[in-house]
């Protein structure tokens, strides 16, 4: 079944579209299914142009249905299919009068099917489309061989009946000469046997050619598609936004396994026909086909066990396990069908080859805290699955060469969990194995950063062998490899990857050589740039997620580059960047033109403060205070020209109402002097200002003396006020008293409000 089989493999949404096609066109869908091979073998467009041909096809269609019904009757299984007699009657009622119309309808249905198939293929890669086509062709050839074997079997039945009839006739002669009629009959029987032997040989050749196609399919599924899925899974484990669903891969495994199993059944069917003196070349060819089919089937099954979900604990990243902390693993066997009738058991082994690789290099030895971590696979609709929960690792003490104990750091040891399964088939027992991706075992959470660095590096150096000893001589990686992985980290942690400008700044940190290679020492071992990046990732996750996700943090830009970007911008333009000197901290730089020339300042980086105030509120309330005690917010426009409140307004903390009778206040974020420090010319100007300030201070002392005298007079005036503040009636409103006093505006009471852009949180202006 070529086209029909492809329809069976598409998703349910598109299958519903097929059902709607036949419902609207009024052609029985069961007829399409029952006679699918024959229907697809006809050129219905040509049939619709010839009435005689159309009528012949009409009768052949009914014959196809009646033949199916006859086989079910012989098998005593008429309940195993639809009501064939009713289908025949319906077809006669629909098309007997006009078989040309039937041809047109079938042609239209096949055309609509192809459109639906084309739409499902739109998003598939070309290689996958080719594989799907090969599988469909494989199924078609297998069905053709099946039909030929059934036909040969039926013809041998007729041959046996003719031969028995001839033998009965000869016996009745009691030794009399055989008549010419019986001689002719015997010649016909012998000729029939020759034809059937040739037909059996042709079937073997057909199976042999089909096995060549099956070998191509198995190679594509195992060597390309399975390996491609494993690469995607490893990339997804380190943050890549990649689909790792197993639906498509499992479908390929299932179809290929069923096809090979069917071919083995066909080859076993042929010996039943060997009672009739099979030719020698037939026996030899059949033996070769059986051996090839068996090898392909075994190869497919040995690769059908996969780790669907890599080891992961709730408190760590994937592939980073902590001793005494529970983790889980999920395995799947991609070949599951009721005809196979198997329930295999999976056993987990930690560092299966430890004695060969680990002990000689001073690796630590671990094992599961319980003996015999095994489980029978559960049969699900989507396959055979074994889910291991609550696994715990414990370190085992063993004798080792002390000189080898310190070859690698704890976080540079790569370990594996091997999944072993015994698969028992008729006359065959298979050991099927697969392993997890490289993992790191830590004993303290502070080792997590180094462990994840090792996981990233091992993923980028996935082709390096042997994987356990990767860090004995750590390979280099290219900058394109590393830049992609770094972007995935920010995509996974902060829901936004890195752009080209941010990656360019990071490249300057990682790459020193012209060849664009990055070393393990540069990444983590010595320069530890990864530790700095990890601090930024934690900062984003804990405090800056929304602002980073929305693209308001430029982040990776040096101080010099920030100056270059801001110096030509209007005063108050600012940008956010990660500190290069303080781990896991963020700062902002802004341009100031108060002295005429453009100067770019940078505030001391924020880190712990973000646990108290969010960054948006800090930007909103940040102040610069000059010697005259005037305070202003210098942050007006987010680079390049977005008003501050427009960019960050939705992140501001909304002031709550007054509680417990208190007036709310703001956390202060302010600076006395801008950075960087002033130039030498400005220093001299400041020295002159300080001399003038000394003179002013002398005058201030005189003013303070006068102020003391005034305060004494004020005390006398206040003591005469009725009612006095000391014995004030609670019913009297303090605002009314203030209004009667000699203050022109609220700002005389609170002069700092004039420079803060409005009243403090929770303070209501006087009426």
XYZ file of C-alpha atoms in Angstrom:
767
model
C 0.000 0.000 0.000
C 1.788 3.076 -1.185
C -0.428 6.130 -0.997
C -2.905 4.572 1.416
C -0.118 3.504 3.764
C 1.232 7.031 3.765
C -2.207 8.282 4.773
C -2.165 5.847 7.681
C 1.133 7.361 8.848
C 0.044 11.002 8.911
C -1.332 12.734 12.004
C -4.965 12.426 13.075
C -5.820 15.976 12.001
C -4.948 15.253 8.377
C -6.559 11.813 8.551
C -9.807 13.564 9.469
C -9.421 15.605 6.291
C -9.287 12.329 4.313
C -12.499 11.152 5.976
C -14.194 14.428 5.011
C -13.110 14.009 1.384
C -14.886 10.651 1.073
C -17.913 11.878 3.011
C -18.438 14.784 0.585
C -17.670 12.862 -2.593
C -19.903 9.943 -1.553
C -17.469 7.093 -2.124
C -17.287 4.321 0.505
C -14.046 4.727 2.452
C -14.047 0.983 3.227
C -13.916 0.225 -0.501
C -10.850 2.460 -0.742
C -9.174 0.618 2.124
C -10.016 -2.924 1.042
C -8.884 -2.493 -2.578
C -6.168 0.086 -1.944
C -3.377 -1.749 -3.796
C -5.490 -2.441 -6.855
C -7.038 1.055 -6.890
C -3.631 2.759 -6.811
C -2.379 0.521 -9.641
C -4.945 1.919 -12.113
C -4.764 5.073 -14.238
C -8.226 6.393 -13.391
C -7.917 9.455 -15.552
C -7.586 7.203 -18.632
C -10.227 4.812 -17.316
C -12.733 7.681 -17.123
C -12.260 8.295 -20.869
C -13.211 4.730 -21.927
C -16.619 3.357 -20.932
C -15.685 -0.289 -21.635
C -12.540 0.039 -19.548
C -14.518 1.771 -16.793
C -17.086 -1.060 -16.686
C -14.327 -3.665 -16.528
C -12.744 -1.794 -13.609
C -16.108 -1.602 -11.912
C -16.517 -5.400 -12.021
C -12.906 -5.914 -10.903
C -13.511 -3.644 -7.893
C -16.470 -5.796 -6.855
C -14.336 -8.897 -7.396
C -11.662 -7.485 -5.073
C -14.239 -7.057 -2.313
C -15.806 -10.488 -2.853
C -12.361 -12.131 -2.783
C -11.595 -10.484 0.557
C -14.908 -11.772 1.885
C -14.179 -15.302 0.665
C -10.859 -15.406 2.493
C -12.525 -14.352 5.752
C -15.131 -17.074 5.257
C -12.397 -19.686 4.787
C -10.698 -18.416 7.949
C -13.991 -18.470 9.891
C -13.469 -14.796 10.629
C -16.267 -12.909 8.910
C -16.674 -10.753 12.002
C -13.096 -9.544 11.563
C -14.004 -7.079 8.835
C -16.823 -4.859 7.592
C -20.053 -6.055 6.034
C -18.611 -6.957 2.640
C -21.923 -7.988 1.123
C -23.433 -4.644 2.083
C -20.448 -2.867 0.509
C -20.954 -4.751 -2.743
C -24.652 -3.901 -2.797
C -23.927 -0.214 -2.120
C -21.305 -0.113 -4.874
C -23.765 -1.628 -7.346
C -26.407 0.914 -6.392
C -23.944 3.804 -6.808
C -21.949 2.878 -9.904
C -23.558 0.037 -11.905
C -25.492 2.442 -14.091
C -22.534 4.773 -14.700
C -19.083 3.191 -14.097
C -17.425 6.181 -15.825
C -18.650 8.364 -12.969
C -17.032 5.910 -10.543
C -13.693 6.338 -12.344
C -13.983 10.124 -12.161
C -14.813 9.973 -8.441
C -11.892 7.672 -7.634
C -9.528 9.883 -9.665
C -10.709 12.916 -7.735
C -10.354 11.124 -4.367
C -6.767 10.088 -5.132
C -5.970 13.650 -6.182
C -7.354 15.055 -2.910
C -5.376 12.462 -0.971
C -2.180 13.581 -2.666
C -2.919 17.203 -1.751
C -3.343 16.241 1.898
C -0.116 14.240 1.828
C 1.698 17.175 0.223
C 0.494 19.515 2.944
C 1.791 17.194 5.662
C 5.180 17.056 3.967
C 5.635 20.807 3.813
C 7.587 21.004 7.063
C 9.607 17.832 6.673
C 13.224 17.871 5.677
C 14.060 16.480 2.277
C 15.971 13.515 3.689
C 13.031 12.536 5.861
C 10.716 12.720 2.875
C 13.045 10.409 0.973
C 13.065 7.995 3.915
C 9.275 8.045 4.086
C 9.124 7.324 0.362
C 11.571 4.428 0.749
C 9.506 2.947 3.569
C 6.335 3.230 1.514
C 8.073 1.524 -1.403
C 9.329 -1.186 0.966
C 5.801 -1.845 2.217
C 4.518 -1.991 -1.340
C 7.113 -4.588 -2.359
C 6.421 -6.693 0.726
C 2.715 -6.704 -0.013
C 3.370 -7.641 -3.619
C 5.464 -10.608 -2.446
C 2.717 -11.546 0.000
C 0.110 -11.555 -2.748
C 2.355 -13.642 -5.009
C 2.997 -16.214 -2.273
C -0.726 -16.520 -1.611
C -1.358 -16.934 -5.312
C 1.367 -19.601 -5.611
C -0.089 -21.368 -2.585
C -3.515 -21.424 -4.222
C -2.057 -22.665 -7.521
C -0.191 -25.450 -5.721
C -3.518 -26.470 -4.234
C -4.940 -26.770 -7.742
C -1.800 -28.629 -8.868
C -2.229 -31.130 -6.044
C -5.879 -31.730 -6.916
C -5.041 -32.229 -10.633
C -2.172 -34.557 -9.756
C -4.369 -36.608 -7.413
C -7.104 -36.836 -10.075
C -4.544 -38.042 -12.614
C -3.157 -40.611 -10.179
C -6.673 -41.913 -9.485
C -7.274 -42.272 -13.229
C -4.009 -44.182 -13.681
C -4.776 -46.523 -10.783
C -8.124 -47.379 -12.318
C -6.337 -48.593 -15.471
C -4.791 -51.475 -13.496
C -1.644 -51.482 -15.592
C -3.325 -50.798 -18.921
C -1.610 -48.378 -21.261
C -2.169 -44.723 -20.392
C -4.437 -42.971 -22.802
C -3.398 -39.982 -24.829
C -5.744 -37.866 -22.743
C -4.031 -38.878 -19.500
C -0.610 -38.313 -21.066
C -1.641 -34.819 -22.100
C -3.042 -34.252 -18.634
C 0.260 -35.326 -17.026
C 2.228 -33.038 -19.325
C -0.018 -30.147 -18.277
C 0.517 -30.969 -14.610
C 4.292 -31.103 -15.070
C 4.217 -27.816 -16.952
C 2.167 -26.304 -14.166
C 4.823 -27.406 -11.642
C 7.582 -25.799 -13.726
C 5.648 -22.545 -13.854
C 5.069 -22.638 -10.100
C 8.749 -23.353 -9.413
C 9.680 -20.382 -11.561
C 7.106 -18.306 -9.700
C 8.678 -19.323 -6.366
C 12.086 -18.365 -7.711
C 10.693 -15.000 -8.836
C 9.281 -14.414 -5.349
C 12.695 -15.103 -3.825
C 14.272 -12.611 -6.219
C 11.561 -10.094 -5.273
C 12.274 -10.650 -1.571
C 15.999 -10.296 -2.227
C 15.486 -6.947 -3.975
C 13.152 -5.868 -1.196
C 15.822 -6.701 1.371
C 18.253 -4.392 -0.442
C 15.747 -1.590 0.021
C 15.198 -2.694 3.643
C 18.953 -2.508 4.238
C 18.953 1.075 2.958
C 16.013 1.942 5.222
C 17.623 0.381 8.306
C 20.903 2.201 7.630
C 19.097 5.511 7.261
C 17.042 4.970 10.425
C 19.909 3.716 12.625
C 22.948 5.573 11.284
C 21.328 8.895 10.391
C 17.972 9.511 12.022
C 18.748 7.861 15.380
C 22.121 9.596 15.644
C 20.537 12.883 14.594
C 17.946 12.527 17.361
C 20.672 11.794 19.920
C 22.538 14.946 18.879
C 19.347 16.995 19.167
C 18.666 15.530 22.592
C 22.152 16.451 23.803
C 21.717 19.983 22.473
C 18.318 20.256 24.153
C 19.878 19.157 27.461
C 22.215 22.172 27.328
C 19.474 24.648 26.484
C 18.872 24.466 22.724
C 15.235 25.163 21.745
C 14.967 21.914 19.741
C 12.158 19.395 19.352
C 13.237 16.016 20.758
C 9.965 14.120 20.405
C 10.342 10.459 19.472
C 7.128 10.058 17.484
C 8.694 10.166 14.023
C 11.741 8.073 14.923
C 9.629 5.452 16.649
C 7.333 5.248 13.638
C 10.321 4.524 11.365
C 11.597 1.836 13.724
C 8.170 0.248 13.973
C 7.507 0.200 10.232
C 10.968 -1.160 9.439
C 10.682 -3.853 12.138
C 7.232 -4.946 10.953
C 8.453 -5.056 7.357
C 11.443 -7.248 8.214
C 9.337 -9.497 10.423
C 6.896 -9.894 7.548
C 9.707 -10.850 5.176
C 10.963 -13.483 7.604
C 7.435 -14.909 7.752
C 7.286 -14.989 3.956
C 10.602 -16.817 3.777
C 9.370 -19.327 6.367
C 6.240 -19.823 4.262
C 8.227 -20.989 1.251
C 9.414 -24.275 2.843
C 5.780 -25.374 2.978
C 5.930 -25.397 -0.812
C 9.186 -27.375 -0.906
C 7.341 -30.690 -1.007
C 7.223 -30.221 -4.763
C 10.927 -30.643 -5.540
C 12.194 -27.042 -5.304
C 15.121 -26.121 -7.578
C 18.566 -25.979 -5.931
C 19.049 -22.299 -6.761
C 15.728 -21.574 -5.022
C 16.949 -23.176 -1.787
C 20.239 -21.274 -1.938
C 18.583 -17.931 -2.655
C 16.042 -18.435 0.110
C 18.824 -19.215 2.608
C 20.679 -16.016 1.669
C 17.504 -13.956 2.050
C 16.785 -15.452 5.479
C 20.294 -14.618 6.682
C 20.087 -11.023 5.392
C 16.618 -10.417 6.860
C 17.699 -11.867 10.201
C 20.807 -9.627 10.375
C 18.830 -6.494 9.502
C 16.123 -7.310 12.040
C 18.745 -7.935 14.749
C 20.559 -4.688 13.954
C 17.332 -2.706 14.167
C 16.359 -4.219 17.522
C 19.824 -3.709 19.018
C 19.510 0.032 18.367
C 15.867 0.397 19.387
C 16.552 1.095 23.090
C 16.995 4.818 23.848
C 17.204 7.049 26.922
C 14.132 9.189 26.425
C 14.812 11.423 29.465
C 18.394 11.868 30.586
C 19.340 11.672 34.298
C 18.127 14.727 36.167
C 17.335 15.662 39.737
C 14.840 18.332 40.703
C 17.569 20.518 42.223
C 20.153 20.373 39.426
C 20.518 20.816 35.692
C 20.317 17.737 33.427
C 23.294 15.365 33.663
C 24.553 16.953 36.917
C 23.871 14.540 39.783
C 24.549 15.115 43.454
C 25.287 12.270 45.812
C 22.409 11.354 48.140
C 19.963 13.407 46.033
C 17.237 11.598 44.101
C 17.148 11.650 40.317
C 15.206 9.921 37.538
C 15.866 8.247 34.171
C 13.400 7.154 31.489
C 14.111 4.561 28.794
C 12.046 3.583 25.767
C 12.122 0.633 23.366
C 11.093 1.922 19.958
C 9.711 -1.371 18.613
C 6.412 -2.369 20.154
C 3.637 -4.312 18.455
C 1.147 -6.900 19.623
C 2.577 -9.410 17.133
C 5.952 -9.387 18.904
C 4.484 -10.222 22.330
C 7.476 -9.294 24.470
C 7.894 -7.636 27.873
C 11.632 -7.100 28.315
C 13.375 -6.050 31.527
C 15.815 -3.113 31.701
C 18.711 -2.989 34.162
C 20.745 0.130 34.972
C 24.503 -0.139 35.548
C 26.585 2.837 36.680
C 29.992 3.109 34.963
C 29.740 -0.341 33.403
C 33.354 -0.208 32.156
C 34.768 1.388 35.299
C 37.440 -1.245 35.851
C 38.800 -0.675 32.345
C 38.690 3.126 32.247
C 37.979 4.709 35.605
C 40.209 2.906 38.077
C 43.388 3.572 36.135
C 42.759 7.308 36.061
C 41.785 7.878 39.664
C 38.054 8.259 39.005
C 35.710 8.112 41.950
C 33.494 5.022 42.008
C 29.729 5.311 42.475
C 26.803 2.948 42.567
C 23.082 3.020 43.222
C 22.041 2.819 46.844
C 19.875 -0.215 46.124
C 20.918 -3.494 44.561
C 19.662 -4.606 41.171
C 18.133 -1.502 39.619
C 15.882 -3.352 37.163
C 12.378 -2.902 35.876
C 10.003 -4.573 33.433
C 9.038 -2.256 30.625
C 5.458 -1.017 30.652
C 3.510 -1.323 27.433
C 2.094 2.089 26.568
C 0.208 3.174 23.504
C 3.333 4.911 22.256
C 5.799 2.136 23.048
C 7.574 0.150 25.753
C 8.732 2.400 28.599
C 10.707 1.947 31.821
C 10.628 4.955 34.157
C 13.181 4.846 36.993
C 12.330 7.194 39.860
C 14.063 8.072 43.127
C 17.472 6.782 42.145
C 20.290 7.769 44.510
C 24.062 7.570 44.028
C 26.520 6.738 46.790
C 30.295 6.804 46.537
C 32.132 3.548 47.017
C 35.613 3.257 48.462
C 38.069 1.161 46.514
C 41.803 0.549 46.401
C 43.563 2.633 43.792
C 46.983 3.874 42.883
C 47.507 7.047 44.907
C 49.560 8.572 42.103
C 46.504 8.515 39.852
C 43.948 9.921 42.286
C 44.319 13.569 41.275
C 44.477 13.351 37.496
C 41.145 15.158 37.160
C 39.102 17.561 39.221
C 35.824 16.251 40.597
C 33.813 18.227 38.050
C 35.927 16.938 35.149
C 35.092 13.279 35.716
C 32.577 12.085 33.140
C 30.404 9.101 34.047
C 27.727 7.062 32.257
C 24.695 4.986 33.143
C 24.304 1.947 30.889
C 20.833 0.532 30.226
C 20.910 -3.233 29.524
C 17.959 -5.236 28.204
C 17.617 -8.916 27.331
C 15.242 -9.541 24.450
C 14.080 -13.113 23.935
C 12.791 -14.103 20.504
C 11.946 -17.547 19.068
C 15.337 -19.189 18.733
C 17.203 -15.991 19.538
C 18.222 -14.009 22.649
C 19.536 -10.470 22.176
C 21.476 -8.247 24.583
C 20.402 -4.685 23.847
C 22.330 -1.760 25.379
C 22.345 2.002 25.357
C 23.969 4.645 27.548
C 23.107 8.051 28.896
C 24.939 11.153 27.808
C 28.107 11.990 29.796
C 27.210 13.120 33.301
C 29.038 14.630 36.277
C 28.602 13.637 39.915
C 29.119 16.300 42.576
C 28.994 16.183 46.359
C 28.373 19.898 47.010
C 26.161 22.477 45.303
C 29.114 24.861 44.979
C 30.534 22.413 42.421
C 27.508 22.904 40.196
C 29.027 25.683 38.061
C 32.099 23.605 37.244
C 30.001 20.512 36.556
C 27.804 22.365 34.093
C 30.882 23.793 32.370
C 32.096 20.214 31.844
C 28.716 19.137 30.472
C 28.752 22.017 27.992
C 32.297 21.252 26.890
C 31.611 17.534 26.472
C 28.572 18.357 24.317
C 30.643 20.616 22.072
C 33.351 17.926 21.823
C 30.868 15.080 21.331
C 32.984 13.382 18.647
C 36.024 13.145 20.914
C 36.998 9.611 21.967
C 37.148 8.176 24.570
C 34.496 10.288 26.214
C 35.279 9.234 29.810
C 38.776 10.687 29.540
C 37.832 13.859 27.680
C 39.425 16.203 30.228
C 42.723 14.361 30.509
C 43.607 16.197 27.302
C 40.654 18.565 26.784
C 40.081 19.445 23.116
C 39.539 22.955 21.831
C 36.238 24.157 20.373
C 35.535 26.763 17.733
C 33.995 30.130 18.513
C 30.879 29.404 16.370
C 30.297 26.291 18.500
C 30.739 28.153 21.765
C 28.760 31.230 20.747
C 25.741 29.080 19.874
C 25.938 27.225 23.189
C 26.287 30.480 25.151
C 23.229 31.902 23.433
C 21.285 28.744 24.338
C 22.152 29.284 28.010
C 20.563 32.731 28.009
C 17.622 31.479 25.967
C 16.982 28.690 28.475
C 17.563 30.761 31.614
C 16.278 34.156 30.532
C 13.984 33.345 27.593
C 16.116 35.475 25.267
C 19.319 34.516 23.452
C 22.335 36.692 22.675
C 22.486 38.984 19.639
C 25.471 39.528 17.378
C 26.674 42.625 19.266
C 26.640 40.820 22.609
C 28.421 37.795 21.148
C 31.069 40.058 19.592
C 31.949 41.431 23.047
C 32.139 37.912 24.474
C 34.315 36.763 21.601
C 36.941 39.306 22.620
C 37.020 37.672 26.052
C 37.249 34.079 24.851
C 39.285 34.193 21.645
C 42.875 35.363 21.621
C 44.176 33.578 18.541
C 43.383 34.278 14.937
C 42.243 30.680 14.393
C 39.111 31.345 16.450
C 39.648 28.387 18.812
C 38.727 28.441 22.487
C 40.561 26.358 25.082
C 39.203 24.679 28.198
C 41.641 26.711 30.291
C 40.262 29.945 28.853
C 36.666 28.860 29.315
C 36.835 27.530 32.852
C 40.034 26.018 34.143
C 42.283 29.094 34.507
C 40.606 32.294 33.300
C 37.184 31.034 34.510
C 35.193 33.284 32.188
C 32.350 30.797 32.550
C 32.067 31.574 36.272
C 31.492 35.241 35.379
C 28.807 34.262 32.852
C 27.164 31.922 35.362
C 26.896 34.838 37.785
C 25.107 36.860 35.126
C 22.753 33.969 34.323
C 21.826 33.685 38.000
C 21.320 37.446 38.178
C 18.937 37.347 35.222
C 17.017 34.357 36.543
C 16.583 35.768 40.048
C 16.140 39.507 39.445
C 16.092 40.614 35.803
C 14.047 38.016 33.904
C 11.320 40.290 32.520
C 13.636 43.189 31.694
C 16.148 40.874 29.970
C 13.429 39.005 28.077
C 12.014 42.272 26.742
C 15.422 43.314 25.423
C 16.037 46.359 27.638
C 19.443 45.161 28.885
C 22.317 45.628 26.464
C 24.344 43.558 28.907
C 27.581 42.515 27.270
C 29.305 45.742 26.383
C 32.565 47.104 27.734
C 32.805 50.476 29.473
C 34.757 51.959 26.577
C 32.155 50.747 24.087
C 29.399 52.225 26.247
C 31.160 55.604 26.143
C 31.410 55.424 22.359
C 27.696 54.670 22.056
C 26.513 57.352 24.502
C 28.800 60.311 23.856
C 26.812 61.548 20.848
C 23.419 61.014 22.483
C 21.283 63.646 24.287
C 21.897 64.209 27.985
C 20.184 61.594 30.148
C 20.556 58.741 27.649
C 21.586 55.581 29.509
C 22.120 51.863 28.982
C 22.321 48.784 31.207
C 25.374 46.563 31.127
C 26.803 43.720 33.183
C 29.761 44.507 35.370
C 33.084 43.159 34.121
C 34.745 43.427 37.531
C 32.015 42.427 39.963
C 30.620 38.924 39.485
C 26.882 38.704 38.892
C 26.215 42.441 39.024
C 24.703 45.061 36.736
C 25.390 48.759 36.301
C 24.129 51.599 34.158
C 26.014 54.288 32.276
C 24.577 57.643 31.205
C 25.694 60.720 29.339
C 25.923 64.091 31.120
C 26.239 67.487 29.390
C 25.881 69.787 32.406
C 29.384 71.192 31.872
C 28.928 71.619 28.139
C 31.058 68.677 26.956
C 29.652 65.155 26.962
C 30.769 62.995 29.863
C 29.683 59.388 30.453
C 29.247 58.244 34.044
C 28.810 54.714 35.437
C 27.275 53.896 38.797
C 28.718 51.334 41.202
C 27.274 47.931 40.148
C 24.151 46.553 41.819
C 23.926 42.990 43.092
C 22.631 42.430 46.630
C 20.474 45.542 46.386
C 18.341 43.795 43.759
C 17.034 41.458 46.450
C 15.391 44.493 48.079
C 14.445 46.721 45.134
C 13.834 45.726 41.550
C 16.000 47.347 38.912
C 13.140 49.322 37.396
C 12.433 51.047 40.719
C 16.135 51.778 41.159
C 16.218 53.481 37.761
C 13.057 55.406 38.592
C 14.257 56.768 41.932
C 17.975 57.120 41.279
C 19.239 60.634 42.153
C 22.391 62.678 41.813
C 22.919 65.231 44.576
C 25.118 68.277 43.883
C 26.822 70.521 46.532
C 23.764 72.797 46.638
C 21.689 69.792 47.809
C 19.631 69.766 44.630
C 18.789 66.189 43.592
C 17.886 65.158 40.054
C 17.394 61.875 38.208
C 19.944 61.827 35.356
C 18.351 58.781 33.666
C 15.897 60.012 31.047
C 16.133 57.870 27.897
C 17.014 54.188 27.519
C 19.470 53.814 24.660
C 18.893 54.726 21.897
C 15.941 57.057 22.613
C 13.180 55.337 24.617
C 11.771 57.417 27.507
C 12.634 55.771 30.792
C 9.068 55.411 32.043
C 7.917 54.053 28.690
C 10.596 51.339 28.777
C 10.322 50.385 32.459
C 6.910 51.642 33.554
C 5.279 48.202 33.583
C 7.966 46.887 35.950
C 7.581 49.644 38.569
C 6.374 48.567 41.979
C 2.890 49.936 42.497
C 2.638 51.912 45.783
C 0.284 50.299 48.256
C -2.074 52.212 50.482
C -1.054 53.513 53.914
C -0.848 50.842 56.592
C -0.941 51.191 60.347
C -1.151 54.954 60.037
C 2.383 55.266 58.555
C 3.311 57.316 55.521
C 5.082 55.177 52.901
C 8.610 56.010 51.901
C 11.027 55.119 49.107
C 14.327 53.319 49.295
C 16.981 55.824 48.392
C 19.343 55.245 45.457
C 21.527 58.280 45.005
C 25.082 59.389 44.356
C 26.904 62.459 45.658
C 29.354 62.759 42.817
C 29.108 61.294 39.318
C 31.744 58.969 37.909
C 34.313 58.939 36.410
C 36.281 61.426 38.559
C 36.723 64.974 37.165
C 39.607 65.948 34.917
C 42.663 67.971 36.254
C 41.111 71.234 34.976
C 37.952 70.437 36.891
C 40.050 69.667 39.982
C 41.553 73.192 39.863
C 38.089 74.670 39.402
C 36.854 72.664 42.364
C 39.781 73.930 44.544
C 38.791 77.535 43.790
C 35.208 76.689 44.664
C 36.336 75.233 47.984
C 38.223 78.464 48.856
C 35.075 80.442 48.170
C 33.193 77.945 50.269
C 35.469 78.711 53.285
C 34.543 82.389 53.048
C 30.910 81.471 52.786
C 31.212 79.293 55.875
C 32.425 82.280 57.920
C 29.391 84.250 56.823
C 27.239 81.233 57.640
C 28.466 81.262 61.269
C 27.224 84.810 61.611
C 23.916 83.842 60.054
C 23.577 80.923 62.461
C 24.022 83.275 65.432
C 21.211 85.423 64.111
C 19.162 82.279 63.530
C 19.540 81.326 67.220
C 18.071 84.661 68.230
C 15.176 84.166 65.787
C 14.521 80.650 67.065
C 14.249 81.986 70.617
C 11.626 84.458 69.454
C 9.812 81.650 67.592
C 9.720 79.539 70.761
C 8.043 82.421 72.542
C 5.502 82.785 69.709
C 4.744 79.068 69.640
C 4.175 78.977 73.375
C 1.509 81.656 72.960
C -0.328 79.766 70.159
C -3.812 78.481 71.076
C -4.309 75.610 71.142
C -0.658 74.783 71.788
C 0.962 71.854 70.027
C 1.683 70.282 73.404
C -1.979 70.263 74.475
C -3.574 70.060 71.031
C -7.108 68.758 70.799
C -7.081 65.543 68.745
C -10.051 66.741 66.727
C -8.068 69.656 65.290
C -6.650 69.048 61.790
C -2.909 69.679 61.523
C -3.385 70.745 57.875
C -5.618 73.648 58.957
C -2.920 74.879 61.310
C -0.293 74.676 58.609
C -2.534 76.565 56.189
C -2.876 79.425 58.718
C 0.854 79.660 59.124
C 2.951 81.921 56.942
C 4.178 79.439 54.285
C 3.579 80.322 50.651
C 3.787 76.773 49.227
C 4.224 73.195 50.282
C 7.704 73.329 48.781
C 8.835 75.712 51.526
C 8.123 72.928 53.971
C 9.681 70.241 51.755
C 12.199 71.873 49.406
C 13.564 68.513 48.199
C 10.263 67.830 46.377
C 10.956 70.590 43.860
C 13.727 68.486 42.300
C 12.206 65.028 42.612
C 9.539 65.353 39.983
C 6.608 65.109 42.374
C 5.633 64.138 45.923
C 7.084 61.198 47.773
C 5.217 57.883 47.710
C 2.382 57.998 50.193
C 2.621 61.777 50.707
C -0.407 63.779 49.645
C 0.158 67.443 48.671
C -1.461 70.079 50.855
C -4.739 71.575 49.656
